[in-house]
PDB file of C-alpha atoms in Angstrom:
ATOM      1  CA  LEU A   1      -0.844  -8.696 -26.264  1.00 47.00           C
ATOM      2  CA  ALA A   2       0.209 -12.295 -27.072  1.00 52.00           C
ATOM      3  CA  ALA A   3       1.828 -11.051 -30.262  1.00 52.00           C
ATOM      4  CA  GLN A   4       4.259  -8.756 -28.582  1.00 53.00           C
ATOM      5  CA  VAL A   5       7.776 -10.046 -28.573  1.00 65.00           C
ATOM      6  CA  GLY A   6      10.738  -8.651 -26.548  1.00 68.00           C
ATOM      7  CA  HIS A   7      12.436  -8.545 -23.264  1.00 70.00           C
ATOM      8  CA  ALA A   8      11.606  -7.049 -20.027  1.00 77.00           C
ATOM      9  CA  PRO A   9      13.983  -3.974 -19.500  1.00 76.00           C
ATOM     10  CA  ALA A  10      15.990  -5.765 -16.810  1.00 78.00           C
ATOM     11  CA  SER A  11      16.747  -8.756 -19.116  1.00 81.00           C
ATOM     12  CA  SER A  12      17.289  -6.776 -22.351  1.00 86.00           C
ATOM     13  CA  PRO A  13      20.696  -7.193 -24.056  1.00 89.00           C
ATOM     14  CA  TYR A  14      20.652  -3.523 -24.787  1.00 88.00           C
ATOM     15  CA  ARG A  15      21.743  -0.866 -22.353  1.00 90.00           C
ATOM     16  CA  ASP A  16      21.919   2.893 -22.694  1.00 90.00           C
ATOM     17  CA  ILE A  17      25.248   4.614 -23.138  1.00 90.00           C
ATOM     18  CA  LEU A  18      24.711   7.225 -20.454  1.00 87.00           C
ATOM     19  CA  HIS A  19      27.556   9.642 -21.188  1.00 88.00           C
ATOM     20  CA  GLY A  20      27.921  11.488 -24.590  1.00 89.00           C
ATOM     21  CA  LYS A  21      31.547  12.635 -24.005  1.00 93.00           C
ATOM     22  CA  SER A  22      34.756  10.664 -23.353  1.00 92.00           C
ATOM     23  CA  LEU A  23      38.454  11.240 -23.081  1.00 94.00           C
ATOM     24  CA  THR A  24      40.448   8.162 -24.199  1.00 93.00           C
ATOM     25  CA  ALA A  25      44.178   7.385 -24.001  1.00 95.00           C
ATOM     26  CA  VAL A  26      45.166   5.822 -27.394  1.00 95.00           C
ATOM     27  CA  VAL A  27      48.016   3.415 -28.126  1.00 96.00           C
ATOM     28  CA  GLY A  28      48.552   2.004 -31.541  1.00 94.00           C
ATOM     29  CA  ASP A  29      50.895   0.050 -33.733  1.00 94.00           C
ATOM     30  CA  ILE A  30      52.079   1.574 -37.041  1.00 91.00           C
ATOM     31  CA  GLY A  31      53.175  -0.851 -39.778  1.00 90.00           C
ATOM     32  CA  GLY A  32      54.115  -0.400 -43.386  1.00 87.00           C
ATOM     33  CA  ASP A  33      57.219  -0.801 -45.490  1.00 86.00           C
ATOM     34  CA  GLY A  34      58.345   2.795 -45.980  1.00 86.00           C
ATOM     35  CA  GLY A  35      57.576   2.835 -49.668  1.00 83.00           C
ATOM     36  CA  ARG A  36      59.507   1.344 -52.583  1.00 81.00           C
ATOM     37  CA  ILE A  37      62.862   2.504 -51.222  1.00 77.00           C
ATOM     38  CA  GLY A  38      61.930   2.172 -47.531  1.00 78.00           C
ATOM     39  CA  VAL A  39      62.834   5.797 -46.587  1.00 84.00           C
ATOM     40  CA  GLY A  40      59.320   6.629 -45.494  1.00 86.00           C
ATOM     41  CA  PRO A  41      58.397   6.382 -41.817  1.00 89.00           C
ATOM     42  CA  HIS A  42      57.067   2.898 -40.715  1.00 91.00           C
ATOM     43  CA  ASN A  43      57.168   0.310 -37.930  1.00 93.00           C
ATOM     44  CA  GLY A  44      56.583   1.851 -34.539  1.00 94.00           C
ATOM     45  CA  ARG A  45      54.152   2.797 -31.785  1.00 96.00           C
ATOM     46  CA  SER A  46      51.760   5.749 -31.465  1.00 96.00           C
ATOM     47  CA  TYR A  47      50.265   7.190 -28.384  1.00 97.00           C
ATOM     48  CA  GLY A  48      48.020  10.146 -27.582  1.00 98.00           C
ATOM     49  CA  LEU A  49      44.636  11.423 -26.415  1.00 98.00           C
ATOM     50  CA  ARG A  50      41.300  11.391 -28.126  1.00 97.00           C
ATOM     51  CA  PHE A  51      38.205  13.470 -27.136  1.00 97.00           C
ATOM     52  CA  ASP A  52      34.802  12.147 -28.247  1.00 95.00           C
ATOM     53  CA  ILE A  53      31.449  13.958 -28.142  1.00 96.00           C
ATOM     54  CA  ARG A  54      28.099  12.503 -29.250  1.00 94.00           C
ATOM     55  CA  ILE A  55      26.396  14.939 -31.639  1.00 93.00           C
ATOM     56  CA  GLY A  56      23.375  12.739 -32.443  1.00 87.00           C
ATOM     57  CA  ALA A  57      22.123   9.351 -31.374  1.00 84.00           C
ATOM     58  CA  PRO A  58      24.342   7.349 -33.723  1.00 93.00           C
ATOM     59  CA  VAL A  59      27.028   9.920 -34.522  1.00 96.00           C
ATOM     60  CA  HIS A  60      30.174  10.870 -32.566  1.00 93.00           C
ATOM     61  CA  PHE A  61      32.736  13.580 -33.482  1.00 97.00           C
ATOM     62  CA  ALA A  62      36.287  13.196 -32.181  1.00 97.00           C
ATOM     63  CA  VAL A  63      39.586  15.040 -32.121  1.00 98.00           C
ATOM     64  CA  THR A  64      42.911  13.304 -31.545  1.00 98.00           C
ATOM     65  CA  VAL A  65      46.423  14.500 -30.853  1.00 98.00           C
ATOM     66  CA  ALA A  66      49.093  11.782 -31.004  1.00 97.00           C
ATOM     67  CA  LYS A  67      52.858  11.167 -31.284  1.00 96.00           C
ATOM     68  CA  ALA A  68      54.516   8.190 -33.000  1.00 95.00           C
ATOM     69  CA  ASP A  69      57.917   6.826 -32.654  1.00 94.00           C
ATOM     70  CA  VAL A  70      58.677   5.064 -35.946  1.00 93.00           C
ATOM     71  CA  GLU A  71      61.760   4.227 -37.979  1.00 92.00           C
ATOM     72  CA  ARG A  72      62.950   4.819 -41.537  1.00 88.00           C
ATOM     73  CA  PHE A  73      65.962   4.102 -43.615  1.00 87.00           C
ATOM     74  CA  VAL A  74      68.482   6.634 -44.988  1.00 86.00           C
ATOM     75  CA  VAL A  75      70.007   6.457 -48.458  1.00 83.00           C
ATOM     76  CA  SER A  76      73.589   7.462 -49.109  1.00 78.00           C
ATOM     77  CA  ALA A  77      74.247   7.759 -52.861  1.00 75.00           C
ATOM     78  CA  ASP A  78      77.970   8.015 -52.202  1.00 74.00           C
ATOM     79  CA  ASP A  79      78.090   4.314 -51.168  1.00 75.00           C
ATOM     80  CA  SER A  80      77.888   1.243 -53.286  1.00 74.00           C
ATOM     81  CA  VAL A  81      74.493  -0.101 -54.181  1.00 73.00           C
ATOM     82  CA  ALA A  82      74.882  -2.890 -51.699  1.00 75.00           C
ATOM     83  CA  THR A  83      75.578  -0.573 -48.723  1.00 77.00           C
ATOM     84  CA  ARG A  84      73.826   2.663 -49.576  1.00 78.00           C
ATOM     85  CA  LYS A  85      70.694   1.894 -47.405  1.00 80.00           C
ATOM     86  CA  LYS A  86      71.557   2.716 -43.782  1.00 82.00           C
ATOM     87  CA  GLY A  87      69.462   2.238 -40.717  1.00 83.00           C
ATOM     88  CA  PRO A  88      66.889   1.962 -39.513  1.00 88.00           C
ATOM     89  CA  VAL A  89      67.000   5.429 -37.785  1.00 88.00           C
ATOM     90  CA  ASP A  90      64.390   6.900 -35.496  1.00 90.00           C
ATOM     91  CA  GLN A  91      61.741   9.245 -36.895  1.00 90.00           C
ATOM     92  CA  GLY A  92      59.160  11.125 -34.778  1.00 92.00           C
ATOM     93  CA  LEU A  93      55.724  11.948 -36.062  1.00 94.00           C
ATOM     94  CA  THR A  94      53.101  14.344 -34.608  1.00 96.00           C
ATOM     95  CA  MET A  95      49.455  13.780 -35.647  1.00 97.00           C
ATOM     96  CA  PHE A  96      46.351  15.918 -35.404  1.00 98.00           C
ATOM     97  CA  GLU A  97      43.045  14.362 -36.459  1.00 98.00           C
ATOM     98  CA  ALA A  98      39.338  14.977 -36.692  1.00 98.00           C
ATOM     99  CA  ALA A  99      36.963  11.976 -36.948  1.00 98.00           C
ATOM    100  CA  ALA A 100      33.336  11.131 -37.476  1.00 98.00           C
ATOM    101  CA  GLN A 101      32.085   7.866 -36.103  1.00 97.00           C
ATOM    102  CA  LEU A 102      28.751   6.090 -36.789  1.00 97.00           C
ATOM    103  CA  ASN A 103      27.724   3.938 -33.878  1.00 95.00           C
ATOM    104  CA  ILE A 104      25.960   0.883 -35.266  1.00 96.00           C
ATOM    105  CA  THR A 105      23.839   0.416 -32.176  1.00 93.00           C
ATOM    106  CA  GLY A 106      23.057   4.026 -31.772  1.00 93.00           C
ATOM    107  CA  LYS A 107      23.420   5.231 -28.140  1.00 92.00           C
ATOM    108  CA  LYS A 108      23.011   1.766 -26.749  1.00 93.00           C
ATOM    109  CA  THR A 109      25.238  -1.181 -26.238  1.00 94.00           C
ATOM    110  CA  TRP A 110      24.409  -4.726 -27.060  1.00 94.00           C
ATOM    111  CA  HIS A 111      25.760  -7.121 -24.414  1.00 94.00           C
ATOM    112  CA  ARG A 112      28.079  -4.218 -23.390  1.00 95.00           C
ATOM    113  CA  LEU A 113      29.409  -3.943 -27.012  1.00 97.00           C
ATOM    114  CA  ALA A 114      29.160  -0.896 -29.176  1.00 96.00           C
ATOM    115  CA  PRO A 115      30.372  -1.526 -32.707  1.00 98.00           C
ATOM    116  CA  PHE A 116      31.229   1.425 -35.014  1.00 97.00           C
ATOM    117  CA  VAL A 117      32.635   2.573 -38.328  1.00 98.00           C
ATOM    118  CA  GLY A 118      34.314   5.869 -38.926  1.00 98.00           C
ATOM    119  CA  MET A 119      36.397   8.113 -41.089  1.00 98.00           C
ATOM    120  CA  SER A 120      39.171  10.496 -40.021  1.00 98.00           C
ATOM    121  CA  VAL A 121      41.026  13.316 -41.743  1.00 98.00           C
ATOM    122  CA  GLY A 122      44.364  14.412 -40.215  1.00 98.00           C
ATOM    123  CA  TYR A 123      47.650  16.102 -40.597  1.00 98.00           C
ATOM    124  CA  VAL A 124      50.969  14.501 -39.748  1.00 96.00           C
ATOM    125  CA  ASP A 125      54.267  16.315 -39.316  1.00 95.00           C
ATOM    126  CA  GLY A 126      57.505  14.297 -39.559  1.00 89.00           C
ATOM    127  CA  GLY A 127      60.090  16.818 -38.387  1.00 77.00           C
ATOM    128  CA  GLY A 128      63.777  16.012 -39.076  1.00 75.00           C
ATOM    129  CA  LEU A 129      66.021  13.100 -38.335  1.00 75.00           C
ATOM    130  CA  PRO A 130      67.625  12.892 -34.894  1.00 74.00           C
ATOM    131  CA  ALA A 131      71.138  14.122 -34.241  1.00 76.00           C
ATOM    132  CA  GLY A 132      73.796  11.550 -35.089  1.00 76.00           C
ATOM    133  CA  ALA A 133      71.651  10.009 -37.868  1.00 78.00           C
ATOM    134  CA  PRO A 134      73.535   9.219 -41.080  1.00 76.00           C
ATOM    135  CA  ALA A 135      73.267  11.942 -43.807  1.00 72.00           C
ATOM    136  CA  ASP A 136      70.494  11.302 -46.297  1.00 75.00           C
ATOM    137  CA  SER A 137      71.882  12.167 -49.787  1.00 77.00           C
ATOM    138  CA  SER A 138      68.501  11.411 -51.388  1.00 73.00           C
ATOM    139  CA  GLY A 139      67.172  14.627 -49.937  1.00 75.00           C
ATOM    140  CA  TYR A 140      64.118  12.920 -48.633  1.00 79.00           C
ATOM    141  CA  ASN A 141      62.213  14.740 -45.948  1.00 82.00           C
ATOM    142  CA  PHE A 142      58.816  13.451 -44.782  1.00 86.00           C
ATOM    143  CA  GLY A 143      57.644  16.938 -43.852  1.00 88.00           C
ATOM    144  CA  GLY A 144      53.908  17.440 -43.278  1.00 93.00           C
ATOM    145  CA  LYS A 145      51.169  15.495 -44.919  1.00 94.00           C
ATOM    146  CA  PHE A 146      47.351  15.266 -44.851  1.00 97.00           C
ATOM    147  CA  TYR A 147      45.860  11.809 -44.525  1.00 96.00           C
ATOM    148  CA  LEU A 148      42.527   9.911 -44.550  1.00 97.00           C
ATOM    149  CA  SER A 149      41.849   6.964 -42.335  1.00 96.00           C
ATOM    150  CA  PRO A 150      38.773   4.706 -42.523  1.00 98.00           C
ATOM    151  CA  ALA A 151      38.224   2.712 -39.345  1.00 97.00           C
ATOM    152  CA  ALA A 152      36.055  -0.025 -37.862  1.00 98.00           C
ATOM    153  CA  GLY A 153      35.953  -1.233 -34.292  1.00 98.00           C
ATOM    154  CA  VAL A 154      34.035  -1.887 -31.087  1.00 98.00           C
ATOM    155  CA  ARG A 155      33.846  -0.258 -27.669  1.00 96.00           C
ATOM    156  CA  VAL A 156      33.603  -2.768 -24.803  1.00 97.00           C
ATOM    157  CA  PHE A 157      31.746  -1.152 -21.812  1.00 95.00           C
ATOM    158  CA  LEU A 158      33.081  -2.324 -18.501  1.00 94.00           C
ATOM    159  CA  GLY A 159      30.802   0.027 -16.636  1.00 91.00           C
ATOM    160  CA  ASP A 160      28.903   3.229 -17.093  1.00 87.00           C
ATOM    161  CA  ASN A 161      31.989   5.302 -16.997  1.00 87.00           C
ATOM    162  CA  LEU A 162      34.704   3.021 -18.384  1.00 92.00           C
ATOM    163  CA  HIS A 163      35.141   1.422 -21.784  1.00 93.00           C
ATOM    164  CA  LEU A 164      37.921  -0.162 -23.886  1.00 94.00           C
ATOM    165  CA  ARG A 165      38.120   0.803 -27.490  1.00 94.00           C
ATOM    166  CA  PHE A 166      39.442  -1.618 -30.144  1.00 96.00           C
ATOM    167  CA  GLU A 167      39.865  -0.170 -33.590  1.00 96.00           C
ATOM    168  CA  ALA A 168      41.417  -1.303 -36.922  1.00 96.00           C
ATOM    169  CA  ARG A 169      42.371   1.519 -39.256  1.00 94.00           C
ATOM    170  CA  GLN A 170      44.387   2.273 -42.277  1.00 93.00           C
ATOM    171  CA  LEU A 171      46.189   5.656 -42.828  1.00 91.00           C
ATOM    172  CA  PHE A 172      46.478   6.883 -46.397  1.00 92.00           C
ATOM    173  CA  TRP A 173      49.063   9.531 -47.043  1.00 87.00           C
ATOM    174  CA  LYS A 174      51.253  10.232 -50.100  1.00 80.00           C
TER     175      LYS A 174
END
């Protein structure tokens, strides 16, 4: 008995995550440079909803629907080289995503922290330019694209039914 090491349950830094489902409002910042010419969507905010369900002790599955208000530049080949790049103009994106998340501490928190790593696959649709935007003679249209997104982050549990989620991720689309 003297060799046993640990904490009494009341003083343990580990706490059970009681609920295996959550609905989360997501807000993010989209960066980037729009590619070599700058006509790709970049620089803006995203917002949406994420539904998570625990499918095993350390694994979550999630689906997300989000919108993003970003900007892009428009190229007019009829103008001189110095003035052919117009904008930025607004570009709207709609994103649908499925994710798998590995919870590093399983279905427990450590000092109310639950770190994770994950991978998402998604589809983003760019729609067209808003009315009144300059004509784009380059013919560029973002259209729809599939993307991959590795992520790492932490959930901070404020109580049994409330947590904040902080996540760093990178979207890869072509």
